[in-house]
Structure formats: C-alpha cells, structure tokens
Coordinates of C-alpha atoms in Angstrom, one line a residue:
Chain A
M1 CA 0.0 0.0 0.0
Q2 CA 3.1 2.2 0.3
G3 CA 3.3 1.8 -3.5
L4 CA 0.2 3.9 -4.1
N5 CA 0.6 7.6 -4.4
E6 CA -1.9 10.1 -3.0
K7 CA -3.7 10.6 -6.3
E8 CA -4.2 6.9 -6.7
K9 CA -5.5 6.6 -3.2
S10 CA -7.9 9.6 -3.7
A11 CA -9.2 8.0 -6.8
I12 CA -9.9 4.7 -5.1
I13 CA -11.6 6.5 -2.1
K14 CA -13.7 8.5 -4.6
K15 CA -14.8 5.4 -6.4
C16 CA -15.9 3.7 -3.2
T17 CA -17.6 6.7 -1.5
P18 CA -21.3 7.1 -1.9
K19 CA -22.5 10.5 -2.8
S20 CA -24.7 12.6 -0.6
R21 CA -28.3 12.4 -1.6
V22 CA -28.6 15.9 -3.0
V23 CA -32.2 15.8 -4.2
K24 CA -33.6 14.4 -1.0
N25 CA -31.4 16.7 1.1
T26 CA -32.4 19.7 -0.9
L27 CA -36.1 18.9 -0.8
S28 CA -36.1 18.3 3.0
A29 CA -34.1 21.5 3.5
F30 CA -36.6 23.4 1.4
F31 CA -39.7 22.1 3.2
V32 CA -38.3 22.2 6.7
G33 CA -36.6 25.6 6.2
G34 CA -39.7 26.9 4.5
G35 CA -41.9 25.5 7.3
I36 CA -39.9 27.4 9.9
C37 CA -40.1 30.6 8.0
L38 CA -43.8 30.1 7.5
F39 CA -44.3 29.6 11.2
A40 CA -42.2 32.7 11.9
E41 CA -44.4 34.7 9.5
L42 CA -47.5 33.4 11.2
L43 CA -46.0 34.5 14.5
R44 CA -45.3 38.0 13.1
R45 CA -48.9 38.4 11.9
L46 CA -50.1 37.2 15.3
Y47 CA -48.0 39.9 17.0
I48 CA -49.4 42.5 14.6
Y49 CA -52.9 41.3 15.3
L50 CA -52.2 41.6 19.1
G51 CA -51.4 45.3 18.5
E52 CA -47.6 45.4 18.0
S53 CA -46.1 47.7 15.4
E54 CA -44.8 46.1 12.1
E55 CA -41.2 46.7 13.2
N56 CA -41.6 45.2 16.7
A57 CA -43.6 42.3 15.4
G58 CA -40.7 41.3 13.2
I59 CA -38.2 41.5 16.0
F60 CA -40.5 39.5 18.4
A61 CA -41.0 36.8 15.7
T62 CA -37.2 36.5 15.3
L63 CA -36.8 36.3 19.1
S64 CA -39.5 33.7 19.4
I65 CA -37.8 31.5 16.8
V66 CA -34.5 31.8 18.6
L67 CA -36.1 30.8 21.9
I68 CA -37.9 27.8 20.4
G69 CA -34.6 26.7 18.7
G70 CA -32.9 26.9 22.1
I71 CA -35.6 25.0 23.9
F72 CA -35.7 22.3 21.2
T73 CA -31.9 22.0 21.5
A74 CA -32.1 21.7 25.3
L75 CA -34.8 19.0 25.0
G76 CA -32.6 17.1 22.6
I77 CA -35.1 17.3 19.7
F78 CA -33.2 19.8 17.5
D79 CA -30.3 17.5 16.5
R80 CA -32.7 14.7 15.6
L81 CA -34.7 17.0 13.3
A82 CA -31.5 18.6 11.9
R83 CA -30.1 15.2 10.9
H84 CA -32.8 15.0 8.2
A85 CA -33.5 18.7 7.6
G86 CA -29.8 19.7 7.2
A87 CA -29.7 23.2 5.8
G88 CA -33.4 23.6 6.5
T89 CA -32.8 24.1 10.2
L90 CA -29.2 25.5 9.8
V91 CA -29.9 28.5 7.6
P92 CA -32.8 30.1 9.5
I93 CA -31.8 31.7 12.8
T94 CA -32.7 28.4 14.5
G95 CA -29.3 27.2 13.4
F96 CA -27.5 30.0 15.1
S97 CA -29.6 29.5 18.3
N98 CA -28.8 25.7 18.2
S99 CA -25.1 26.3 17.8
V100 CA -24.9 28.6 20.8
V101 CA -27.1 26.6 23.1
S102 CA -25.5 23.2 22.2
S103 CA -22.0 24.6 22.9
A104 CA -23.2 26.0 26.2
I105 CA -24.8 22.6 27.3
D106 CA -21.6 20.8 26.2
S107 CA -19.2 22.9 28.1
A108 CA -21.2 23.3 31.3
S109 CA -19.3 20.4 32.9
E110 CA -16.1 22.5 32.6
G111 CA -17.4 25.4 34.7
Y112 CA -19.1 28.7 33.9
I113 CA -16.0 30.8 33.2
L114 CA -13.5 28.6 31.3
G115 CA -16.2 26.2 30.2
V116 CA -19.4 27.9 29.1
G117 CA -17.8 31.4 29.0
S118 CA -15.0 30.6 26.6
K119 CA -16.6 27.8 24.6
I120 CA -20.2 29.1 24.0
F121 CA -19.3 30.6 20.7
T122 CA -17.0 27.9 19.3
V123 CA -19.5 27.0 16.6
A124 CA -21.2 30.3 16.2
G125 CA -17.9 32.3 16.4
P126 CA -17.3 32.4 12.6
V127 CA -20.8 33.7 12.0
I128 CA -20.5 36.4 14.6
L129 CA -17.0 37.5 13.4
Y130 CA -17.6 37.5 9.7
A131 CA -21.1 39.0 10.0
T132 CA -19.5 41.9 12.0
V133 CA -16.7 42.2 9.4
S134 CA -19.1 42.2 6.5
G135 CA -21.3 44.8 8.4
V136 CA -18.2 47.1 8.7
I137 CA -17.3 46.7 5.0
Y138 CA -20.9 47.3 3.9
G139 CA -21.0 50.4 6.2
L140 CA -17.9 51.8 4.7
L141 CA -19.1 51.3 1.1
Y142 CA -22.4 52.8 2.0
Y143 CA -20.6 55.8 3.6
I144 CA -18.5 56.3 0.4
Y145 CA -21.6 56.0 -1.7
L146 CA -23.4 58.6 0.3
S147 CA -20.5 61.1 0.2
L148 CA -20.1 60.8 -3.6
Chain B
M1 CA 13.5 -10.7 10.2
S2 CA 9.9 -11.6 10.2
R3 CA 7.6 -9.0 11.4
I4 CA 5.3 -11.6 12.9
I5 CA 6.0 -12.5 16.5
K6 CA 5.1 -16.1 17.3
F7 CA 4.7 -16.6 21.0
A8 CA 6.6 -19.5 22.5
T9 CA 4.1 -19.7 25.3
P10 CA 0.9 -18.2 23.9
P11 CA -1.2 -16.5 26.5
T12 CA -4.6 -18.0 27.2
L13 CA -7.8 -16.0 27.4
L14 CA -9.4 -16.6 30.7
S15 CA -12.4 -14.3 30.6
F16 CA -13.8 -11.3 28.7
S17 CA -16.6 -8.8 29.0
A18 CA -18.4 -6.1 27.1
V19 CA -20.2 -3.0 28.2
G20 CA -22.3 -0.8 25.9
G21 CA -24.7 2.1 25.4
Y22 CA -28.0 2.7 23.7
E23 CA -27.3 2.0 20.1
E24 CA -25.1 -1.0 20.9
R25 CA -28.0 -2.5 22.9
R26 CA -30.3 -2.1 19.9
G27 CA -27.8 -3.7 17.5
P28 CA -27.7 -7.3 16.4
L29 CA -25.2 -8.2 19.2
G30 CA -27.2 -6.2 21.8
D31 CA -28.3 -9.0 24.0
R32 CA -24.8 -10.4 24.3
F33 CA -23.4 -7.4 26.1
D34 CA -22.8 -8.0 29.8
L35 CA -24.1 -4.6 30.7
T36 CA -25.7 -1.8 28.8
D37 CA -27.0 1.6 29.9
P38 CA -29.5 3.3 27.6
T39 CA -28.7 6.7 29.2
E40 CA -25.0 6.1 28.4
K41 CA -24.1 8.0 31.6
F42 CA -23.3 4.9 33.8
G43 CA -24.3 6.9 36.8
Q44 CA -21.7 9.6 36.2
K45 CA -22.0 13.4 35.7
T46 CA -20.0 13.8 32.5
W47 CA -19.6 11.7 29.3
E48 CA -15.9 11.5 30.0
C49 CA -16.4 10.0 33.4
A50 CA -19.0 7.7 31.9
E51 CA -16.3 6.3 29.6
A52 CA -14.0 5.8 32.5
E53 CA -16.7 4.1 34.5
M54 CA -17.3 1.8 31.5
S55 CA -13.8 0.5 31.5
R56 CA -13.9 0.0 35.3
L57 CA -17.1 -1.9 35.0
A58 CA -15.8 -4.0 32.0
L59 CA -12.8 -5.1 34.0
N60 CA -14.8 -5.8 37.1
I61 CA -17.2 -8.0 35.2
A62 CA -14.4 -9.9 33.5
L63 CA -12.8 -10.5 37.0
G64 CA -16.2 -11.4 38.4
K65 CA -16.8 -14.1 35.7
L66 CA -13.6 -15.7 36.7
G67 CA -14.3 -15.2 40.4
I68 CA -10.9 -13.6 41.1
S69 CA -9.8 -10.4 42.7
H70 CA -7.9 -7.6 40.9
T71 CA -5.0 -8.2 43.3
E72 CA -4.1 -11.2 41.2
L73 CA -3.5 -9.1 38.1
D74 CA 0.1 -8.2 37.3
L75 CA -0.5 -5.8 34.6
I76 CA -3.3 -3.8 32.9
V77 CA -2.7 -2.6 29.3
A78 CA -5.5 -0.2 28.3
G79 CA -6.4 2.6 26.0
D80 CA -9.3 4.8 24.8
L81 CA -10.0 7.7 22.6
Q82 CA -9.8 10.6 25.0
N83 CA -6.8 12.9 25.2
Q84 CA -3.9 11.3 27.1
C85 CA -6.0 8.1 27.4
V86 CA -7.5 9.7 30.5
A87 CA -10.6 7.5 30.5
S88 CA -8.5 4.4 31.1
A89 CA -6.4 6.2 33.7
I90 CA -9.4 7.5 35.7
G91 CA -11.4 4.4 35.3
L92 CA -8.7 1.9 36.2
S93 CA -6.5 3.7 38.7
S94 CA -8.5 2.4 41.7
F95 CA -7.5 -1.2 41.0
G96 CA -3.9 -0.3 42.0
V97 CA -2.5 -2.6 39.3
P98 CA 0.7 -1.7 37.2
Y99 CA -0.5 -0.1 34.0
L100 CA 0.7 0.6 30.5
G101 CA -1.4 3.0 28.5
V102 CA -1.5 2.5 24.8
Y103 CA -3.0 4.7 22.0
G104 CA -3.7 3.4 18.6
A105 CA -6.9 5.3 18.0
C106 CA -9.5 2.7 17.0
S107 CA -6.8 0.0 16.7
T108 CA -6.3 0.0 20.5
A109 CA -8.2 -3.2 21.2
T110 CA -5.7 -5.2 19.1
E111 CA -2.7 -3.2 20.2
S112 CA -3.4 -3.6 23.9
L113 CA -4.0 -7.4 23.4
A114 CA -0.7 -7.6 21.5
V115 CA 1.3 -5.7 24.1
L116 CA -0.2 -7.6 27.0
S117 CA 0.5 -10.9 25.2
L118 CA 4.2 -9.9 24.7
F119 CA 4.5 -9.3 28.4
L120 CA 2.7 -12.5 29.5
S121 CA 4.5 -14.8 27.1
Q122 CA 7.8 -13.5 28.4
N123 CA 7.0 -13.2 32.1
G124 CA 4.0 -15.4 32.8
G125 CA 1.4 -14.1 35.3
M126 CA -2.0 -12.7 34.6
G127 CA -3.0 -9.4 33.0
A128 CA -5.9 -7.5 31.6
A129 CA -6.4 -5.6 28.3
V130 CA -9.1 -2.9 28.5
T131 CA -10.4 -0.7 25.7
S132 CA -13.2 1.9 25.7
S133 CA -14.8 4.6 23.6
H134 CA -17.8 6.7 24.2
N135 CA -19.9 8.4 21.5
S136 CA -20.6 11.6 23.3
A137 CA -17.0 12.0 24.7
A138 CA -15.6 11.5 21.2
E139 CA -18.2 13.9 19.6
R140 CA -17.1 16.5 22.1
Q141 CA -13.4 16.0 21.5
F142 CA -13.3 15.5 17.8
R143 CA -16.4 17.0 16.3
N144 CA -19.3 19.2 17.3
P145 CA -21.2 19.7 20.6
I146 CA -23.6 16.7 21.1
E147 CA -26.8 18.6 20.7
Y148 CA -25.5 20.5 17.6
G149 CA -27.8 19.9 14.7
G150 CA -25.9 19.0 11.6
Q151 CA -26.3 16.6 8.7
R152 CA -23.7 13.8 8.6
T153 CA -22.2 12.7 5.4
P154 CA -23.1 9.1 4.2
T155 CA -19.4 8.2 4.9
A156 CA -19.5 9.3 8.5
Q157 CA -19.3 6.6 11.2
W158 CA -20.8 6.3 14.6
T159 CA -18.3 6.2 17.5
A160 CA -19.4 3.2 19.6
T161 CA -20.2 3.7 23.2
A162 CA -18.5 0.4 24.2
A163 CA -15.8 -1.1 26.4
G164 CA -14.3 -4.5 26.5
A165 CA -12.0 -6.2 29.0
F166 CA -10.0 -9.3 28.4
L167 CA -8.2 -11.3 31.1
L168 CA -5.2 -13.3 29.9
S169 CA -2.9 -15.7 31.6
G170 CA 0.7 -16.4 30.6
A171 CA 0.7 -19.9 32.2
P172 CA 0.8 -22.8 29.7
T173 CA -2.5 -24.5 29.2
E174 CA -3.6 -27.6 27.3
R175 CA -6.8 -26.2 25.8
G176 CA -8.4 -22.8 25.5
V177 CA -8.5 -19.7 23.4
R178 CA -5.0 -18.4 22.9
I179 CA -3.3 -15.4 21.2
T180 CA -0.6 -17.2 19.2
E181 CA 0.9 -14.4 17.1
C182 CA 1.0 -10.7 16.8
M183 CA 2.3 -8.2 14.2
A184 CA 2.7 -4.4 14.4
G185 CA 1.3 -2.6 11.4
R186 CA 3.0 0.1 9.3
M187 CA 1.7 3.6 9.4
I188 CA 0.1 4.2 6.0
D189 CA -1.0 7.6 4.7
G190 CA -4.7 7.4 4.2
G191 CA -4.7 9.7 1.2
T192 CA -7.3 12.0 2.6
T193 CA -7.8 14.8 5.2
D194 CA -11.6 14.0 5.4
A195 CA -12.3 13.1 9.0
T196 CA -15.8 12.1 8.0
N197 CA -14.4 9.3 5.9
M198 CA -12.0 7.6 8.2
G199 CA -13.0 4.1 7.2
A200 CA -11.6 4.7 3.7
A201 CA -8.4 6.2 5.1
M202 CA -7.8 3.2 7.3
A203 CA -8.5 0.6 4.6
F204 CA -5.0 1.2 3.1
A205 CA -3.3 0.3 6.4
A206 CA -5.6 -2.8 6.8
A207 CA -4.8 -4.0 3.3
D208 CA -1.0 -3.4 3.9
S209 CA -1.1 -5.4 7.2
I210 CA -3.2 -8.2 5.6
I211 CA -0.9 -8.6 2.6
T212 CA 2.2 -8.4 4.8
Y213 CA 0.9 -11.0 7.2
F214 CA 0.1 -13.6 4.5
E215 CA 3.4 -12.9 2.7
Q216 CA 5.5 -13.3 5.8
S217 CA 3.5 -16.1 7.6
K218 CA 3.3 -18.2 4.4
R219 CA -0.2 -19.1 5.6
S220 CA -3.2 -19.1 3.4
P221 CA -6.3 -17.0 4.2
T222 CA -8.2 -20.4 4.2
D223 CA -6.3 -21.3 7.4
F224 CA -8.6 -18.8 9.2
D225 CA -12.3 -19.0 9.8
Y226 CA -12.5 -15.2 9.7
I227 CA -10.3 -12.3 8.9
V228 CA -11.7 -9.5 11.0
T229 CA -11.0 -5.8 10.6
G230 CA -11.8 -3.2 13.3
D231 CA -14.0 -0.4 12.1
L232 CA -13.7 0.2 8.3
G233 CA -17.4 0.5 8.1
A234 CA -19.3 0.1 4.8
V235 CA -17.1 2.6 2.8
G236 CA -13.8 1.4 4.2
T237 CA -14.8 -2.2 3.5
R238 CA -15.4 -1.3 -0.1
V239 CA -12.0 0.3 -0.4
L240 CA -10.4 -2.7 1.2
Y241 CA -12.1 -5.1 -1.3
E242 CA -10.9 -2.8 -4.1
L243 CA -7.3 -3.1 -2.9
L244 CA -7.4 -6.9 -2.3
S245 CA -9.7 -8.1 -5.1
D246 CA -6.9 -8.9 -7.5
K247 CA -4.5 -10.8 -5.3
Y248 CA -6.5 -11.9 -2.3
P249 CA -10.0 -12.8 -3.2
S250 CA -9.9 -15.5 -0.5
V251 CA -9.4 -12.8 2.2
I252 CA -12.5 -11.1 1.0
A253 CA -14.5 -14.3 1.2
R254 CA -13.7 -14.7 4.9
H255 CA -13.6 -11.0 5.8
L256 CA -15.9 -9.4 8.4
D257 CA -15.7 -5.9 9.8
C258 CA -16.6 -5.2 13.4
G259 CA -17.9 -1.7 12.3
N260 CA -20.5 -3.4 10.1
L261 CA -21.5 -5.9 12.8
L262 CA -22.2 -3.8 15.8
Y263 CA -25.3 -1.9 14.4
D264 CA -28.0 -2.7 12.0
L265 CA -26.8 -0.3 9.3
K266 CA -30.1 -0.3 7.4
K267 CA -32.4 0.4 10.3
R268 CA -30.3 2.7 12.5
D269 CA -29.0 6.2 11.6
V270 CA -25.4 5.2 11.8
H271 CA -24.4 5.9 8.2
S272 CA -21.3 3.9 7.3
G273 CA -21.2 1.9 10.5
A274 CA -19.4 1.8 13.9
S275 CA -16.1 3.3 14.7
G276 CA -14.1 3.9 17.9
C277 CA -11.8 1.5 19.8
G278 CA -14.7 0.1 21.7
T279 CA -16.1 -1.4 18.4
S280 CA -13.6 -4.2 17.9
A281 CA -13.3 -4.8 21.7
A282 CA -17.1 -5.2 22.0
V283 CA -17.6 -7.3 18.8
L284 CA -14.6 -9.5 19.8
S285 CA -16.1 -10.0 23.2
T286 CA -19.7 -10.5 22.2
H287 CA -19.3 -12.4 18.9
F288 CA -15.9 -13.9 18.0
L289 CA -14.6 -15.0 21.4
P290 CA -17.8 -16.8 22.4
M291 CA -17.7 -18.6 19.0
L292 CA -14.0 -19.5 19.6
S293 CA -14.6 -20.7 23.2
R294 CA -17.5 -22.9 22.1
G295 CA -15.3 -24.4 19.5
E296 CA -17.6 -23.3 16.6
I297 CA -14.6 -21.7 14.8
G298 CA -10.9 -22.5 15.1
S299 CA -9.0 -19.3 14.5
I300 CA -9.4 -15.6 13.5
L301 CA -7.0 -12.9 12.4
L302 CA -7.9 -9.7 14.1
L303 CA -6.8 -6.4 12.7
S304 CA -8.3 -3.4 14.5
T305 CA -7.9 -0.3 12.4
G306 CA -6.9 3.1 13.7
A307 CA -7.1 6.6 12.1
L308 CA -4.3 8.6 13.6
M309 CA -5.2 12.3 13.6
S310 CA -6.3 15.1 15.7
P311 CA -8.8 17.9 15.1
S312 CA -5.8 20.3 14.7
S313 CA -3.9 18.0 12.3
V314 CA -6.9 17.7 10.1
L315 CA -7.6 21.5 10.1
Q316 CA -3.9 22.1 9.3
G317 CA -4.3 19.9 6.2
Q318 CA -2.4 16.8 7.3
N319 CA -3.6 13.5 5.9
I320 CA -5.0 10.9 8.2
I321 CA -2.5 8.1 9.0
G322 CA -4.0 4.6 9.1
I323 CA -2.6 1.8 11.3
A324 CA -3.7 -1.9 11.6
P325 CA -1.9 -4.2 14.1
A326 CA -2.8 -7.8 13.8
I327 CA -3.2 -10.7 16.3
R328 CA -4.0 -14.3 15.6
I329 CA -6.5 -15.8 18.0
E330 CA -6.8 -19.6 18.1
G331 CA -9.1 -22.0 19.9
V332 CA -6.9 -25.0 20.9
G333 CA -8.5 -28.3 21.8
L334 CA -12.0 -26.8 21.6
R335 CA -13.0 -27.4 18.1
K336 CA -16.2 -29.4 17.6
Q337 CA -16.4 -32.0 14.8
P338 CA -18.0 -30.4 11.8
Q339 CA -21.6 -31.5 11.2
N340 CA -22.8 -31.8 7.6
G341 CA -19.4 -30.5 6.5
F342 CA -19.9 -27.0 8.1
A343 CA -19.1 -25.6 11.5
G344 CA -19.6 -22.3 13.1
H345 CA -20.6 -20.1 10.2
I346 CA -23.3 -17.6 11.1

C-alpha cells in the first residue's frame, strides 16, 4: 500500500464513496426551512394582530424562533430534526440558536467561566466574526456611496 | 527478520466482557453485552467520566466471571479515545495494578492485546487488556457539541459507546482460546484529510497489514475462519475489497468488519457503521470470542484499524494516517467436529 501515491489513493476512495443524496437533502431542507419561515411569518402576523407595530412584530417573531430553537436544543429534539433537515434548520436563525445553546450545554461540565464562558461561541464564532466584518465593510461602502 | 511474532508460550484468554450504550443494545449483538446503559451515563455526571466508568465496569465484570480479585493481576494494558487516554487512567486507577497506557486510535483493542501478550508470554502471570470509547465524549473532543444539529455525510461513522475487557494468563494450558501471534502494522498515509471518511483512510493500512501477514507467515487465508478488521465500516470495506480483489479474493471471502456488525446499518441512523476503539473490543467479546470458546470456529486474524489524527492536524491539512496491528487468536482443543461439513458459520 506504500506503493500507491496520494492521487491513486484519492481515486480509489472517490470510487468507493457514496455521494450525498442531493435531491432528497435539498427537498427536505426546502420544506423544513420553508416551514420554519412560514411559522415565523404566522407569529409576526399574530403579534401585529395583538397590536404590535410592524417593526416590533418582526423582532418579536425572530426572538421567538431563537427561543424555540434553544428550547428544542435543550430538549434534545433539535439535532434529531436537523439530521434530516440539514440546511433547513441550519440556515434560518434556528441554526444560530442551536449552535450557541448546544455549545453551552456541552461545556457546562467544565465550569461557567472557562467552560461555558470561553466555549459558548466555538461553533457560532465564525458567523459572529464575519457577520460583523461584512457589516463594517458594507457600512464603509455605504458611507463612500453617500458622500459621492 | 519476520515482522510476525510467534509466542513460544501463547497467553490464554481466561475471561472477557463487554459494556455498551443505547445504540449498541439495539444492535444485532445487543443482548450479548454483559451490561448496557441506555442513558450512556453509567451513573456519572459527565460523558468523559461515563467512559472511565465503562472501562472500570468492564474489568470488574471480567474479573467477576472468573471469580478472582484484581489483586491477582500483574498488569493492565489499556487505552481509549480521550486525550492522554484519560478514561483508562481515571477508570482503572482504583485497581492499583501496574498499568501501561496505549494509544492506537481505534486500533487500541488489538494493540493492547498484542502488548499484553508480549509481556505475559515473556514473564507469565496474569493481566488485563481494556479498551473503551464513548460516542458523546468522542463527539465533544473530535467533532461538534452533542446537541448541535448538523447533517452527517453518508461516509460518517458512529463512534461506539462500548468497552471491552480481556483477562489473559501467561501460564501454559492444554486447551483454551489463545493469542498465538502478533504483528505491528505500518503507518500508512490514508490519502485524505476527510475526517468524516476515516474508514476509507484506514483501509489502506488494513490492506497493507493483511498482505504483509500472509506474505510473511506463508499461511493461506483459508487457514482462518474469519479475517476480522476493526472499524472500516461500509465505505472502508469497499476500499479494502478494491485493494485486495486482484491478489487476495480468498481474504474477501472470509472477511468481516466489526464496524459493520455492531449496528443494524439499514435500520439505525449510523451511516457507514461503527467506529471507535470500543467497536472491535465489544464485537470480539460478544461475537468472535464466544464462538472460539464454544469451538464453533478455530481461529481468526484480528486487525483493529486506527485513524491517527487530531482535530488540529486535520484543520492544518495533514492527511489521516492509518494503522492496523494484527493478532492471531486460536481455539486450541475446543473445536467441535463439523456436522454436515460445516461448522460455526453464522
């Protein structure tokens, strides 16, 4: 086996590796993700119906979805759903909620400062960092655009 | 020099045990475990401690089956998947027995049995080999938080929550299940950095060890009832067959992979099968050793397979290194006369 070079090994691995089921995964992501967004939209309408302003209703709907994602994670339901839904639960803000709560649960045994405190954003960290960075870049471009 | 070490006084297996978790209990070998805990916590607060407790329980059960005390042990050789093999250290320290920690990733079951056999065949006495892995502890260390919701690739394997303990004696015996030979494996580049496809990366090392063993031993694969690999899983097995199909079709005919035996791959959501060093320890203990002790089969060649890597090495672009040590396990004076020309095949 030392006779095989890396390319030959990769070719053999590729030949033997089953492909991800793209159609099935895409469809379940579409329906689960769409379902979550539909549910959030219903919540938004409910908040408006209850007398909130349009702007507040949107924020409350987002917060509700984050809360539900967190509770589902804590109950151990979220990961079972996500195994099949994939991007369907990851892309909406439920994915962000799950990544933070799951990290917190996981690191609780290591203490609240060096455990939860330092590890809560291990999964969500890239999103937070690069969302902030893109916000800064967008802000700069917008500022330049306005001053032209 | 031959790389195969043939023991002048082959150590005899006195007793063995297996402890498992939820998925293991639901697998085809589930009812043959000595102890399973569906919560996978084993009464402990953390997953890491649960793994330590599993190795302690496994050794205790193996000692109990023989009705002896841990004070009669001269050596424990043990390993697991946690950093610095801490599960074995924490779980087994209370026995107060001299200890050698070994790490061969998922190949640890074979490695620990080989190292222990070397000691016992030289010095006599009695020793234990213990191996454990825990799904949740491994997820935490190598992958994502346990409750993190992500989709796994079809090549991903399920780290077994399982521990096995094996008691061996160096005293010569007339009959019994013995470890007669051992061989260290070469470290083979797995040709991939994909940590979700470890079975494929390890298959090259398994093939290398199998070919080396049969070249050097001058034995034929037909001398064995089974040639057993550790945790190649469905994808790794396919790669192994691809590598062996030209020269060694007779190996393929008697090959079984512990990673494919521990779970029902079609019914359970375990993708490519089981992995983790508990896999081959548990399958050996629940499946192959009982068959050997009952005399249904005569001998097996066991090659647990390990993927040597860390989360950092993978992120830094280093290929996964595969390893596959081998041991020959034989039942001596136990074999039943074959009925209707067949014996012992499942």
